[in-house]
């Protein structure tokens, strides 16, 4: 009993030690109370889960430029109004419009004993094959260096990029980072050595038959060859056949790139109580790949961002500063929304205190990643230390793609970090659907985000900004010279 008591005492001392930091105890206490109320409310109302279910039903297919994306924009606008967000409006951006088409075939022609097709998805932005498809022998490589070394062998062939997603990295995002270059740059690397198409092993540590699509870029001035992702099991089979002899495949894709379309970021806010011109941004991306429902990527982040604000408003927790929810368009194949926001709000960015993105799925909270300076990190750690869910780590890292264009202006970036073990089971696949979302895991993320946002927005002191990048400073000086008196922020 006594041992238990001591250990309980030690635990609570530890908890308070974790909370020690630059925020004085008197200021922290009401924030701690608010964090408790936020968690209770979010976990009983289940509003994030309902909101995400709605999005997956109304606009499951919402790749930029599609009718589904337009439906998602209108849905988000109406939902923000319904949730009580303030100043709800749309901000325009121009997005690419690519469609997958109906035909996606990778047929095995040789070896003779291997019949049938392998599971593929065209990569977003790929050109189609000729109508009748193309047939060629395959060469498999695990790196761009290997491709360069075997350039002569690759001519006229289909290149399979088969570097596995590392299974040993505990963060699956690190595994992703180590493999995704093949998907993004593979087609042009293949074309440069005279190959006729590129197939890339799907971005997942799993061995299964689920292909993962994703973005790719053609290098300027290089011939565009068609490109698709093959399931990891498919890639393994090709590699095994190649050990015994030549492999010949037939690829047919009828995807198409259309004229650019007009689309929108959807914006709403909780206007600050006393410092409304100081702004915190929270968001995810509203677009999603066209094959599943984008439930985890990034419907979860969108629903969490909206409901975080709705919760604070309902609980009467209107903080000093404004919290603005931005649902960005076109993260998956262009980042037009993120760029448009940073550009159109350039004058306001010196008053942007923080940008938080949730784009790693709706799983159990583990913490946040940030590029914050040490003083801001200490504050964020102290606030995250109040979380009841255990998601209290604040570690150095990336904030998010959509908020990254604000980085140069010194806006501190914060990325919501849920458990990453299952994310790449689903990412960019047909199975990223609402039934894969667990309501408690999702809601705990909303509570974590709402708590930290509230804390930063309510602080007496402003979260210390990051130093501006040199390029930003130069551009600002230039603007000041051009328009004297107009370059200064209020
Ligand atoms: Zn995403």
mmCIF file of C-alpha atoms in Angstrom, residues 1 15 25-26 28 65 88 108 110 122 127 185-186 192 197 219 221 223 256 265 273 285 358 364 382 416 451:
data_model
loop_
_atom_site.group_PDB
_atom_site.id
_atom_site.type_symbol
_atom_site.label_atom_id
_atom_site.label_comp_id
_atom_site.label_asym_id
_atom_site.label_seq_id
_atom_site.Cartn_x
_atom_site.Cartn_y
_atom_site.Cartn_z
ATOM 1 C CA UNK A 1 0.000 0.000 0.000
ATOM 2 C CA UNK A 15 3.352 15.130 -14.236
ATOM 3 C CA UNK A 25 1.180 28.350 -12.806
ATOM 4 C CA UNK A 26 -1.597 30.886 -12.299
ATOM 5 C CA UNK A 28 -1.776 27.589 -16.706
ATOM 6 C CA UNK A 65 -10.919 19.744 -60.249
ATOM 7 C CA UNK A 88 -17.236 31.469 -43.294
ATOM 8 C CA UNK A 108 1.717 -10.651 -67.412
ATOM 9 C CA UNK A 110 5.916 -13.782 -69.692
ATOM 10 C CA UNK A 122 -2.166 4.935 -62.240
ATOM 11 C CA UNK A 127 -0.054 10.329 -69.244
ATOM 12 C CA UNK A 185 10.495 11.087 -59.894
ATOM 13 C CA UNK A 186 10.506 7.537 -61.252
ATOM 14 C CA UNK A 192 15.790 9.592 -69.370
ATOM 15 C CA UNK A 197 6.972 3.226 -68.792
ATOM 16 C CA UNK A 219 10.821 16.705 -65.103
ATOM 17 C CA UNK A 221 12.144 18.736 -71.028
ATOM 18 C CA UNK A 223 9.616 12.696 -72.475
ATOM 19 C CA UNK A 256 -6.165 12.136 -68.886
ATOM 20 C CA UNK A 265 -10.029 26.811 -49.867
ATOM 21 C CA UNK A 273 -11.793 38.060 -27.860
ATOM 22 C CA UNK A 285 -6.684 19.267 -46.988
ATOM 23 C CA UNK A 358 -3.602 17.429 -39.181
ATOM 24 C CA UNK A 364 -4.583 7.803 -31.341
ATOM 25 C CA UNK A 382 4.018 22.816 -21.472
ATOM 26 C CA UNK A 416 -0.538 16.773 -35.320
ATOM 27 C CA UNK A 451 -6.513 22.086 -26.345
#
